[in-house]
Amino acid sequence: MRAICCKTYDELSAYAADIVCETLKNRPNAVLALPTGSTPLGMYEELIARCGRGEVSFRNSSFFILDEYVDLPPAHTQSYNYYMRDRLFSHIDLPESGIHMLIGDTADDDAECDRYTRLLDSVEGGIDLLILGIGANGHIGFNEPSDAFFPDTHKILLTDDTVEANARFFDNPDEVPRFALTMGVRPMLRAKKILLLAYGSGKSVAVAKALNGPITPLLPASILQLHTDATIVADEGALQLAAR
Ligand code: F6R
């Protein structure tokens, strides 16, 4: 896994947007998977602007969400379904048929995970471009530190630090869901190209371990070392502890 150091958040966002545009230029019907959270917001703004100027089109592409909170309906303003529509999908020329989301408020979580696993398996050759964020604890998607890697889409109990980190988006910290559904690591490793975005010194320990530490489910992002085209796109703060 290699690392690219960007001077500013804008530079990081533009770099990631460049890779998205290049992927779509080479393959207009590319399949992408995207994260929520704070880090990718600049990239989404950049993609919306470029799409508005006609520099990129999402008309033939399709997108997968990485994860979703259990029990939050898609219309809930803190759901990741809502986030993706609000921050990106509603502002670009992506057709509804190209949107694949996990539904958090189903009656049967296992059935929903199986549906998503089958859908991901049906992507011929794997996801073209997988973009990830990273938790301060090293999670990717909501693959939290654990004794084992979970290959396929699964339900997970969020760690206390993740719940605490996500509380900033909720009016009342007690409303933060404790469970989530997340893509597992198998479709991630099957992706043709992976970008992991990391911004700020709060991510420096996780980034250093992901890049240079042992491959362990205790630091889920470390599994990306097994991928032949995985790049961490980060700022100086996030890379300050990494050996380069
Ligand atoms: C969100 C997700 C998470 C975030 C991570 C970083 O869909 O999968 O892994 O990418 O928690 O979040 P931010 O960017 O808010 O620091």
PDB file of N, CA and C in Angstrom, residues 34-134:
ATOM      1  N   LEU A  34     -18.595   4.076  -2.127  1.00  0.00           N
ATOM      2  CA  LEU A  34     -18.222   5.352  -1.501  1.00  0.00           C
ATOM      3  C   LEU A  34     -18.573   5.401  -0.016  1.00  0.00           C
ATOM      4  N   PRO A  35     -17.754   6.139   0.750  1.00  0.00           N
ATOM      5  CA  PRO A  35     -18.018   6.288   2.182  1.00  0.00           C
ATOM      6  C   PRO A  35     -18.857   7.523   2.505  1.00  0.00           C
ATOM      7  N   THR A  36     -19.359   7.540   3.710  1.00  0.00           N
ATOM      8  CA  THR A  36     -19.978   8.758   4.239  1.00  0.00           C
ATOM      9  C   THR A  36     -18.952   9.408   5.185  1.00  0.00           C
ATOM     10  N   GLY A  37     -19.400  10.239   6.089  1.00  0.00           N
ATOM     11  CA  GLY A  37     -18.491  10.874   7.051  1.00  0.00           C
ATOM     12  C   GLY A  37     -18.035  12.243   6.579  1.00  0.00           C
ATOM     13  N   SER A  38     -17.119  12.839   7.346  1.00  0.00           N
ATOM     14  CA  SER A  38     -16.654  14.205   7.060  1.00  0.00           C
ATOM     15  C   SER A  38     -15.618  14.227   5.944  1.00  0.00           C
ATOM     16  N   THR A  39     -14.740  13.248   5.932  1.00  0.00           N
ATOM     17  CA  THR A  39     -13.571  13.308   5.039  1.00  0.00           C
ATOM     18  C   THR A  39     -13.926  13.437   3.559  1.00  0.00           C
ATOM     19  N   PRO A  40     -14.924  12.688   3.045  1.00  0.00           N
ATOM     20  CA  PRO A  40     -15.162  12.771   1.597  1.00  0.00           C
ATOM     21  C   PRO A  40     -15.999  13.963   1.151  1.00  0.00           C
ATOM     22  N   LEU A  41     -16.435  14.816   2.080  1.00  0.00           N
ATOM     23  CA  LEU A  41     -17.363  15.885   1.691  1.00  0.00           C
ATOM     24  C   LEU A  41     -16.781  16.818   0.628  1.00  0.00           C
ATOM     25  N   GLY A  42     -15.496  17.142   0.761  1.00  0.00           N
ATOM     26  CA  GLY A  42     -14.843  18.024  -0.218  1.00  0.00           C
ATOM     27  C   GLY A  42     -14.789  17.362  -1.595  1.00  0.00           C
ATOM     28  N   MET A  43     -14.518  16.068  -1.614  1.00  0.00           N
ATOM     29  CA  MET A  43     -14.493  15.331  -2.878  1.00  0.00           C
ATOM     30  C   MET A  43     -15.884  15.356  -3.526  1.00  0.00           C
ATOM     31  N   TYR A  44     -16.928  15.176  -2.708  1.00  0.00           N
ATOM     32  CA  TYR A  44     -18.286  15.194  -3.266  1.00  0.00           C
ATOM     33  C   TYR A  44     -18.611  16.573  -3.846  1.00  0.00           C
ATOM     34  N   GLU A  45     -18.225  17.619  -3.129  1.00  0.00           N
ATOM     35  CA  GLU A  45     -18.481  18.984  -3.645  1.00  0.00           C
ATOM     36  C   GLU A  45     -17.772  19.190  -4.982  1.00  0.00           C
ATOM     37  N   GLU A  46     -16.550  18.692  -5.049  1.00  0.00           N
ATOM     38  CA  GLU A  46     -15.760  18.824  -6.272  1.00  0.00           C
ATOM     39  C   GLU A  46     -16.420  18.041  -7.418  1.00  0.00           C
ATOM     40  N   LEU A  47     -16.906  16.856  -7.130  1.00  0.00           N
ATOM     41  CA  LEU A  47     -17.546  16.041  -8.181  1.00  0.00           C
ATOM     42  C   LEU A  47     -18.845  16.698  -8.665  1.00  0.00           C
ATOM     43  N   ILE A  48     -19.599  17.279  -7.735  1.00  0.00           N
ATOM     44  CA  ILE A  48     -20.840  17.973  -8.109  1.00  0.00           C
ATOM     45  C   ILE A  48     -20.514  19.146  -9.032  1.00  0.00           C
ATOM     46  N   ALA A  49     -19.469  19.901  -8.673  1.00  0.00           N
ATOM     47  CA  ALA A  49     -19.080  21.067  -9.492  1.00  0.00           C
ATOM     48  C   ALA A  49     -18.643  20.610 -10.879  1.00  0.00           C
ATOM     49  N   ARG A  50     -17.841  19.553 -10.930  1.00  0.00           N
ATOM     50  CA  ARG A  50     -17.339  19.097 -12.231  1.00  0.00           C
ATOM     51  C   ARG A  50     -18.478  18.538 -13.084  1.00  0.00           C
ATOM     52  N   CYS A  51     -19.423  17.848 -12.450  1.00  0.00           N
ATOM     53  CA  CYS A  51     -20.564  17.314 -13.192  1.00  0.00           C
ATOM     54  C   CYS A  51     -21.403  18.475 -13.731  1.00  0.00           C
ATOM     55  N   GLY A  52     -21.586  19.522 -12.918  1.00  0.00           N
ATOM     56  CA  GLY A  52     -22.341  20.706 -13.333  1.00  0.00           C
ATOM     57  C   GLY A  52     -21.699  21.391 -14.528  1.00  0.00           C
ATOM     58  N   ARG A  53     -20.364  21.347 -14.603  1.00  0.00           N
ATOM     59  CA  ARG A  53     -19.649  21.982 -15.724  1.00  0.00           C
ATOM     60  C   ARG A  53     -19.524  21.036 -16.919  1.00  0.00           C
ATOM     61  N   GLY A  54     -20.109  19.847 -16.786  1.00  0.00           N
ATOM     62  CA  GLY A  54     -20.079  18.888 -17.899  1.00  0.00           C
ATOM     63  C   GLY A  54     -18.736  18.194 -18.061  1.00  0.00           C
ATOM     64  N   GLU A  55     -17.898  18.238 -17.011  1.00  0.00           N
ATOM     65  CA  GLU A  55     -16.567  17.615 -17.128  1.00  0.00           C
ATOM     66  C   GLU A  55     -16.598  16.128 -16.827  1.00  0.00           C
ATOM     67  N   VAL A  56     -17.650  15.678 -16.179  1.00  0.00           N
ATOM     68  CA  VAL A  56     -17.784  14.250 -15.869  1.00  0.00           C
ATOM     69  C   VAL A  56     -19.270  13.901 -15.865  1.00  0.00           C
ATOM     70  N   SER A  57     -19.566  12.672 -16.263  1.00  0.00           N
ATOM     71  CA  SER A  57     -20.956  12.221 -16.212  1.00  0.00           C
ATOM     72  C   SER A  57     -21.039  10.887 -15.481  1.00  0.00           C
ATOM     73  N   PHE A  58     -22.085  10.757 -14.686  1.00  0.00           N
ATOM     74  CA  PHE A  58     -22.306   9.534 -13.916  1.00  0.00           C
ATOM     75  C   PHE A  58     -23.453   8.711 -14.503  1.00  0.00           C
ATOM     76  N   ARG A  59     -23.897   9.138 -15.692  1.00  0.00           N
ATOM     77  CA  ARG A  59     -25.091   8.581 -16.334  1.00  0.00           C
ATOM     78  C   ARG A  59     -25.094   7.054 -16.424  1.00  0.00           C
ATOM     79  N   ASN A  60     -23.941   6.482 -16.722  1.00  0.00           N
ATOM     80  CA  ASN A  60     -23.891   5.025 -16.923  1.00  0.00           C
ATOM     81  C   ASN A  60     -23.212   4.274 -15.785  1.00  0.00           C
ATOM     82  N   SER A  61     -22.879   4.991 -14.729  1.00  0.00           N
ATOM     83  CA  SER A  61     -22.131   4.348 -13.638  1.00  0.00           C
ATOM     84  C   SER A  61     -23.086   3.836 -12.565  1.00  0.00           C
ATOM     85  N   SER A  62     -22.549   3.086 -11.632  1.00  0.00           N
ATOM     86  CA  SER A  62     -23.370   2.724 -10.476  1.00  0.00           C
ATOM     87  C   SER A  62     -22.532   2.785  -9.203  1.00  0.00           C
ATOM     88  N   PHE A  63     -23.243   3.016  -8.112  1.00  0.00           N
ATOM     89  CA  PHE A  63     -22.583   3.273  -6.840  1.00  0.00           C
ATOM     90  C   PHE A  63     -23.130   2.371  -5.742  1.00  0.00           C
ATOM     91  N   PHE A  64     -22.231   1.902  -4.894  1.00  0.00           N
ATOM     92  CA  PHE A  64     -22.602   1.156  -3.696  1.00  0.00           C
ATOM     93  C   PHE A  64     -22.239   1.980  -2.471  1.00  0.00           C
ATOM     94  N   ILE A  65     -23.113   1.967  -1.505  1.00  0.00           N
ATOM     95  CA  ILE A  65     -22.818   2.565  -0.211  1.00  0.00           C
ATOM     96  C   ILE A  65     -22.048   1.516   0.606  1.00  0.00           C
ATOM     97  N   LEU A  66     -21.218   1.962   1.537  1.00  0.00           N
ATOM     98  CA  LEU A  66     -20.426   1.003   2.323  1.00  0.00           C
ATOM     99  C   LEU A  66     -21.187   0.435   3.506  1.00  0.00           C
ATOM    100  N   ASP A  67     -22.018   1.271   4.110  1.00  0.00           N
ATOM    101  CA  ASP A  67     -22.609   0.851   5.378  1.00  0.00           C
ATOM    102  C   ASP A  67     -23.873   1.658   5.687  1.00  0.00           C
ATOM    103  N   GLU A  68     -24.583   1.242   6.703  1.00  0.00           N
ATOM    104  CA  GLU A  68     -25.807   1.946   7.121  1.00  0.00           C
ATOM    105  C   GLU A  68     -26.108   1.587   8.565  1.00  0.00           C
ATOM    106  N   TYR A  69     -26.668   2.544   9.280  1.00  0.00           N
ATOM    107  CA  TYR A  69     -27.081   2.293  10.659  1.00  0.00           C
ATOM    108  C   TYR A  69     -28.305   1.393  10.694  1.00  0.00           C
ATOM    109  N   VAL A  70     -28.309   0.444  11.617  1.00  0.00           N
ATOM    110  CA  VAL A  70     -29.493  -0.395  11.825  1.00  0.00           C
ATOM    111  C   VAL A  70     -30.588   0.446  12.478  1.00  0.00           C
ATOM    112  N   ASP A  71     -31.796   0.239  11.981  1.00  0.00           N
ATOM    113  CA  ASP A  71     -33.021   0.864  12.517  1.00  0.00           C
ATOM    114  C   ASP A  71     -33.276   2.290  12.048  1.00  0.00           C
ATOM    115  N   LEU A  72     -32.335   2.912  11.330  1.00  0.00           N
ATOM    116  CA  LEU A  72     -32.651   4.245  10.799  1.00  0.00           C
ATOM    117  C   LEU A  72     -33.272   4.083   9.406  1.00  0.00           C
ATOM    118  N   PRO A  73     -34.479   4.583   9.197  1.00  0.00           N
ATOM    119  CA  PRO A  73     -35.081   4.508   7.859  1.00  0.00           C
ATOM    120  C   PRO A  73     -34.313   5.403   6.880  1.00  0.00           C
ATOM    121  N   PRO A  74     -34.362   5.088   5.586  1.00  0.00           N
ATOM    122  CA  PRO A  74     -33.607   5.869   4.599  1.00  0.00           C
ATOM    123  C   PRO A  74     -33.904   7.367   4.645  1.00  0.00           C
ATOM    124  N   ALA A  75     -35.111   7.742   5.075  1.00  0.00           N
ATOM    125  CA  ALA A  75     -35.466   9.170   5.095  1.00  0.00           C
ATOM    126  C   ALA A  75     -34.934   9.882   6.344  1.00  0.00           C
ATOM    127  N   HIS A  76     -34.398   9.144   7.302  1.00  0.00           N
ATOM    128  CA  HIS A  76     -33.863   9.774   8.517  1.00  0.00           C
ATOM    129  C   HIS A  76     -32.650  10.626   8.134  1.00  0.00           C
ATOM    130  N   THR A  77     -32.587  11.835   8.648  1.00  0.00           N
ATOM    131  CA  THR A  77     -31.533  12.763   8.185  1.00  0.00           C
ATOM    132  C   THR A  77     -30.123  12.312   8.583  1.00  0.00           C
ATOM    133  N   GLN A  78     -30.014  11.388   9.535  1.00  0.00           N
ATOM    134  CA  GLN A  78     -28.680  10.878   9.898  1.00  0.00           C
ATOM    135  C   GLN A  78     -28.378   9.523   9.268  1.00  0.00           C
ATOM    136  N   SER A  79     -29.324   9.023   8.464  1.00  0.00           N
ATOM    137  CA  SER A  79     -29.037   7.739   7.805  1.00  0.00           C
ATOM    138  C   SER A  79     -28.030   7.976   6.695  1.00  0.00           C
ATOM    139  N   TYR A  80     -27.301   6.939   6.335  1.00  0.00           N
ATOM    140  CA  TYR A  80     -26.314   7.082   5.270  1.00  0.00           C
ATOM    141  C   TYR A  80     -26.993   7.112   3.900  1.00  0.00           C
ATOM    142  N   ASN A  81     -28.205   6.531   3.810  1.00  0.00           N
ATOM    143  CA  ASN A  81     -28.983   6.698   2.575  1.00  0.00           C
ATOM    144  C   ASN A  81     -29.238   8.177   2.337  1.00  0.00           C
ATOM    145  N   TYR A  82     -29.680   8.857   3.385  1.00  0.00           N
ATOM    146  CA  TYR A  82     -30.006  10.284   3.275  1.00  0.00           C
ATOM    147  C   TYR A  82     -28.743  11.077   2.939  1.00  0.00           C
ATOM    148  N   TYR A  83     -27.668  10.771   3.658  1.00  0.00           N
ATOM    149  CA  TYR A  83     -26.382  11.468   3.438  1.00  0.00           C
ATOM    150  C   TYR A  83     -25.962  11.376   1.977  1.00  0.00           C
ATOM    151  N   MET A  84     -25.981  10.156   1.415  1.00  0.00           N
ATOM    152  CA  MET A  84     -25.474   9.996   0.049  1.00  0.00           C
ATOM    153  C   MET A  84     -26.331  10.765  -0.957  1.00  0.00           C
ATOM    154  N   ARG A  85     -27.651  10.765  -0.730  1.00  0.00           N
ATOM    155  CA  ARG A  85     -28.517  11.523  -1.649  1.00  0.00           C
ATOM    156  C   ARG A  85     -28.295  13.021  -1.477  1.00  0.00           C
ATOM    157  N   ASP A  86     -28.219  13.449  -0.219  1.00  0.00           N
ATOM    158  CA  ASP A  86     -28.111  14.863   0.101  1.00  0.00           C
ATOM    159  C   ASP A  86     -26.765  15.447  -0.323  1.00  0.00           C
ATOM    160  N   ARG A  87     -25.701  14.669  -0.145  1.00  0.00           N
ATOM    161  CA  ARG A  87     -24.352  15.179  -0.387  1.00  0.00           C
ATOM    162  C   ARG A  87     -23.850  14.932  -1.794  1.00  0.00           C
ATOM    163  N   LEU A  88     -24.477  13.947  -2.508  1.00  0.00           N
ATOM    164  CA  LEU A  88     -23.953  13.660  -3.841  1.00  0.00           C
ATOM    165  C   LEU A  88     -25.038  13.291  -4.857  1.00  0.00           C
ATOM    166  N   PHE A  89     -25.760  12.215  -4.592  1.00  0.00           N
ATOM    167  CA  PHE A  89     -26.585  11.627  -5.652  1.00  0.00           C
ATOM    168  C   PHE A  89     -27.628  12.600  -6.225  1.00  0.00           C
ATOM    169  N   SER A  90     -28.223  13.445  -5.363  1.00  0.00           N
ATOM    170  CA  SER A  90     -29.275  14.355  -5.850  1.00  0.00           C
ATOM    171  C   SER A  90     -28.718  15.465  -6.725  1.00  0.00           C
ATOM    172  N   HIS A  91     -27.388  15.612  -6.737  1.00  0.00           N
ATOM    173  CA  HIS A  91     -26.791  16.754  -7.436  1.00  0.00           C
ATOM    174  C   HIS A  91     -26.008  16.357  -8.683  1.00  0.00           C
ATOM    175  N   ILE A  92     -26.033  15.072  -9.020  1.00  0.00           N
ATOM    176  CA  ILE A  92     -25.295  14.614 -10.208  1.00  0.00           C
ATOM    177  C   ILE A  92     -26.259  13.844 -11.115  1.00  0.00           C
ATOM    178  N   ASP A  93     -25.778  13.481 -12.297  1.00  0.00           N
ATOM    179  CA  ASP A  93     -26.675  12.844 -13.277  1.00  0.00           C
ATOM    180  C   ASP A  93     -26.695  11.319 -13.150  1.00  0.00           C
ATOM    181  N   LEU A  94     -26.643  10.847 -11.925  1.00  0.00           N
ATOM    182  CA  LEU A  94     -26.667   9.403 -11.671  1.00  0.00           C
ATOM    183  C   LEU A  94     -28.119   8.922 -11.661  1.00  0.00           C
ATOM    184  N   PRO A  95     -28.467   7.926 -12.499  1.00  0.00           N
ATOM    185  CA  PRO A  95     -29.854   7.459 -12.479  1.00  0.00           C
ATOM    186  C   PRO A  95     -30.154   6.637 -11.220  1.00  0.00           C
ATOM    187  N   GLU A  96     -31.406   6.591 -10.840  1.00  0.00           N
ATOM    188  CA  GLU A  96     -31.827   5.842  -9.652  1.00  0.00           C
ATOM    189  C   GLU A  96     -31.383   4.376  -9.745  1.00  0.00           C
ATOM    190  N   SER A  97     -31.390   3.846 -10.969  1.00  0.00           N
ATOM    191  CA  SER A  97     -31.015   2.427 -11.148  1.00  0.00           C
ATOM    192  C   SER A  97     -29.538   2.175 -10.824  1.00  0.00           C
ATOM    193  N   GLY A  98     -28.758   3.248 -10.738  1.00  0.00           N
ATOM    194  CA  GLY A  98     -27.331   3.087 -10.430  1.00  0.00           C
ATOM    195  C   GLY A  98     -27.017   3.219  -8.942  1.00  0.00           C
ATOM    196  N   ILE A  99     -28.050   3.344  -8.114  1.00  0.00           N
ATOM    197  CA  ILE A  99     -27.828   3.548  -6.676  1.00  0.00           C
ATOM    198  C   ILE A  99     -28.114   2.258  -5.908  1.00  0.00           C
ATOM    199  N   HIS A 100     -27.115   1.774  -5.184  1.00  0.00           N
ATOM    200  CA  HIS A 100     -27.290   0.558  -4.380  1.00  0.00           C
ATOM    201  C   HIS A 100     -26.971   0.882  -2.923  1.00  0.00           C
ATOM    202  N   MET A 101     -27.989   0.755  -2.087  1.00  0.00           N
ATOM    203  CA  MET A 101     -27.807   1.111  -0.679  1.00  0.00           C
ATOM    204  C   MET A 101     -28.220  -0.057   0.210  1.00  0.00           C
ATOM    205  N   LEU A 102     -27.614  -0.102   1.367  1.00  0.00           N
ATOM    206  CA  LEU A 102     -28.076  -1.010   2.412  1.00  0.00           C
ATOM    207  C   LEU A 102     -29.254  -0.339   3.115  1.00  0.00           C
ATOM    208  N   ILE A 103     -30.277  -1.112   3.426  1.00  0.00           N
ATOM    209  CA  ILE A 103     -31.428  -0.547   4.129  1.00  0.00           C
ATOM    210  C   ILE A 103     -31.317  -0.931   5.609  1.00  0.00           C
ATOM    211  N   GLY A 104     -31.346   0.088   6.467  1.00  0.00           N
ATOM    212  CA  GLY A 104     -31.092  -0.149   7.893  1.00  0.00           C
ATOM    213  C   GLY A 104     -32.302  -0.563   8.688  1.00  0.00           C
ATOM    214  N   ASP A 105     -33.494  -0.279   8.178  1.00  0.00           N
ATOM    215  CA  ASP A 105     -34.691  -0.550   8.987  1.00  0.00           C
ATOM    216  C   ASP A 105     -35.518  -1.704   8.419  1.00  0.00           C
ATOM    217  N   THR A 106     -34.838  -2.752   7.992  1.00  0.00           N
ATOM    218  CA  THR A 106     -35.584  -3.918   7.491  1.00  0.00           C
ATOM    219  C   THR A 106     -36.011  -4.799   8.663  1.00  0.00           C
ATOM    220  N   ALA A 107     -36.996  -5.677   8.404  1.00  0.00           N
ATOM    221  CA  ALA A 107     -37.451  -6.591   9.449  1.00  0.00           C
ATOM    222  C   ALA A 107     -36.414  -7.694   9.660  1.00  0.00           C
ATOM    223  N   ASP A 108     -35.604  -7.968   8.637  1.00  0.00           N
ATOM    224  CA  ASP A 108     -34.674  -9.091   8.705  1.00  0.00           C
ATOM    225  C   ASP A 108     -33.271  -8.633   8.269  1.00  0.00           C
ATOM    226  N   ASP A 109     -32.439  -8.319   9.253  1.00  0.00           N
ATOM    227  CA  ASP A 109     -31.090  -7.807   8.948  1.00  0.00           C
ATOM    228  C   ASP A 109     -30.257  -8.826   8.174  1.00  0.00           C
ATOM    229  N   ASP A 110     -30.391 -10.112   8.550  1.00  0.00           N
ATOM    230  CA  ASP A 110     -29.584 -11.143   7.874  1.00  0.00           C
ATOM    231  C   ASP A 110     -29.948 -11.224   6.401  1.00  0.00           C
ATOM    232  N   ALA A 111     -31.255 -11.145   6.116  1.00  0.00           N
ATOM    233  CA  ALA A 111     -31.699 -11.212   4.715  1.00  0.00           C
ATOM    234  C   ALA A 111     -31.170 -10.001   3.946  1.00  0.00           C
ATOM    235  N   GLU A 112     -31.157  -8.851   4.600  1.00  0.00           N
ATOM    236  CA  GLU A 112     -30.649  -7.637   3.948  1.00  0.00           C
ATOM    237  C   GLU A 112     -29.132  -7.775   3.662  1.00  0.00           C
ATOM    238  N   CYS A 113     -28.419  -8.348   4.623  1.00  0.00           N
ATOM    239  CA  CYS A 113     -26.968  -8.564   4.408  1.00  0.00           C
ATOM    240  C   CYS A 113     -26.754  -9.544   3.253  1.00  0.00           C
ATOM    241  N   ASP A 114     -27.543 -10.611   3.204  1.00  0.00           N
ATOM    242  CA  ASP A 114     -27.400 -11.606   2.116  1.00  0.00           C
ATOM    243  C   ASP A 114     -27.705 -10.960   0.771  1.00  0.00           C
ATOM    244  N   ARG A 115     -28.758 -10.135   0.740  1.00  0.00           N
ATOM    245  CA  ARG A 115     -29.116  -9.457  -0.517  1.00  0.00           C
ATOM    246  C   ARG A 115     -27.931  -8.609  -1.001  1.00  0.00           C
ATOM    247  N   TYR A 116     -27.320  -7.888  -0.089  1.00  0.00           N
ATOM    248  CA  TYR A 116     -26.223  -6.987  -0.475  1.00  0.00           C
ATOM    249  C   TYR A 116     -24.987  -7.788  -0.906  1.00  0.00           C
ATOM    250  N   THR A 117     -24.730  -8.877  -0.192  1.00  0.00           N
ATOM    251  CA  THR A 117     -23.591  -9.733  -0.558  1.00  0.00           C
ATOM    252  C   THR A 117     -23.784 -10.267  -1.975  1.00  0.00           C
ATOM    253  N   ARG A 118     -25.002 -10.725  -2.280  1.00  0.00           N
ATOM    254  CA  ARG A 118     -25.263 -11.268  -3.631  1.00  0.00           C
ATOM    255  C   ARG A 118     -25.116 -10.171  -4.684  1.00  0.00           C
ATOM    256  N   LEU A 119     -25.607  -8.994  -4.347  1.00  0.00           N
ATOM    257  CA  LEU A 119     -25.518  -7.866  -5.285  1.00  0.00           C
ATOM    258  C   LEU A 119     -24.040  -7.528  -5.567  1.00  0.00           C
ATOM    259  N   LEU A 120     -23.236  -7.504  -4.517  1.00  0.00           N
ATOM    260  CA  LEU A 120     -21.806  -7.209  -4.694  1.00  0.00           C
ATOM    261  C   LEU A 120     -21.115  -8.326  -5.480  1.00  0.00           C
ATOM    262  N   ASP A 121     -21.526  -9.559  -5.216  1.00  0.00           N
ATOM    263  CA  ASP A 121     -20.944 -10.694  -5.958  1.00  0.00           C
ATOM    264  C   ASP A 121     -21.269 -10.613  -7.441  1.00  0.00           C
ATOM    265  N   SER A 122     -22.401  -9.983  -7.751  1.00  0.00           N
ATOM    266  CA  SER A 122     -22.828  -9.936  -9.154  1.00  0.00           C
ATOM    267  C   SER A 122     -22.064  -8.866  -9.950  1.00  0.00           C
ATOM    268  N   VAL A 123     -21.249  -8.074  -9.278  1.00  0.00           N
ATOM    269  CA  VAL A 123     -20.464  -7.057  -9.997  1.00  0.00           C
ATOM    270  C   VAL A 123     -19.304  -7.769 -10.699  1.00  0.00           C
ATOM    271  N   GLU A 124     -19.416  -7.847 -11.990  1.00  0.00           N
ATOM    272  CA  GLU A 124     -18.423  -8.602 -12.760  1.00  0.00           C
ATOM    273  C   GLU A 124     -17.019  -7.999 -12.616  1.00  0.00           C
ATOM    274  N   GLY A 125     -16.073  -8.790 -12.194  1.00  0.00           N
ATOM    275  CA  GLY A 125     -14.695  -8.310 -12.048  1.00  0.00           C
ATOM    276  C   GLY A 125     -14.466  -7.492 -10.788  1.00  0.00           C
ATOM    277  N   GLY A 126     -15.501  -7.223 -10.011  1.00  0.00           N
ATOM    278  CA  GLY A 126     -15.355  -6.468  -8.772  1.00  0.00           C
ATOM    279  C   GLY A 126     -15.570  -4.973  -8.982  1.00  0.00           C
ATOM    280  N   ILE A 127     -15.704  -4.261  -7.885  1.00  0.00           N
ATOM    281  CA  ILE A 127     -15.889  -2.802  -7.903  1.00  0.00           C
ATOM    282  C   ILE A 127     -14.679  -2.165  -8.599  1.00  0.00           C
ATOM    283  N   ASP A 128     -14.926  -1.205  -9.471  1.00  0.00           N
ATOM    284  CA  ASP A 128     -13.811  -0.573 -10.194  1.00  0.00           C
ATOM    285  C   ASP A 128     -12.999   0.341  -9.279  1.00  0.00           C
ATOM    286  N   LEU A 129     -13.710   1.130  -8.478  1.00  0.00           N
ATOM    287  CA  LEU A 129     -13.021   2.052  -7.569  1.00  0.00           C
ATOM    288  C   LEU A 129     -13.734   2.060  -6.224  1.00  0.00           C
ATOM    289  N   LEU A 130     -13.001   1.673  -5.203  1.00  0.00           N
ATOM    290  CA  LEU A 130     -13.525   1.672  -3.834  1.00  0.00           C
ATOM    291  C   LEU A 130     -12.861   2.823  -3.090  1.00  0.00           C
ATOM    292  N   ILE A 131     -13.680   3.729  -2.561  1.00  0.00           N
ATOM    293  CA  ILE A 131     -13.123   4.825  -1.761  1.00  0.00           C
ATOM    294  C   ILE A 131     -13.551   4.613  -0.315  1.00  0.00           C
ATOM    295  N   LEU A 132     -12.583   4.688   0.566  1.00  0.00           N
ATOM    296  CA  LEU A 132     -12.832   4.447   1.986  1.00  0.00           C
ATOM    297  C   LEU A 132     -12.395   5.649   2.814  1.00  0.00           C
ATOM    298  N   GLY A 133     -13.012   5.798   3.976  1.00  0.00           N
ATOM    299  CA  GLY A 133     -12.461   6.648   5.019  1.00  0.00           C
ATOM    300  C   GLY A 133     -11.817   5.700   6.017  1.00  0.00           C
ATOM    301  N   ILE A 134     -11.326   6.234   7.110  1.00  0.00           N
ATOM    302  CA  ILE A 134     -10.758   5.369   8.166  1.00  0.00           C
ATOM    303  C   ILE A 134     -11.148   5.927   9.517  1.00  0.00           C
TER     304      ILE A 134
END
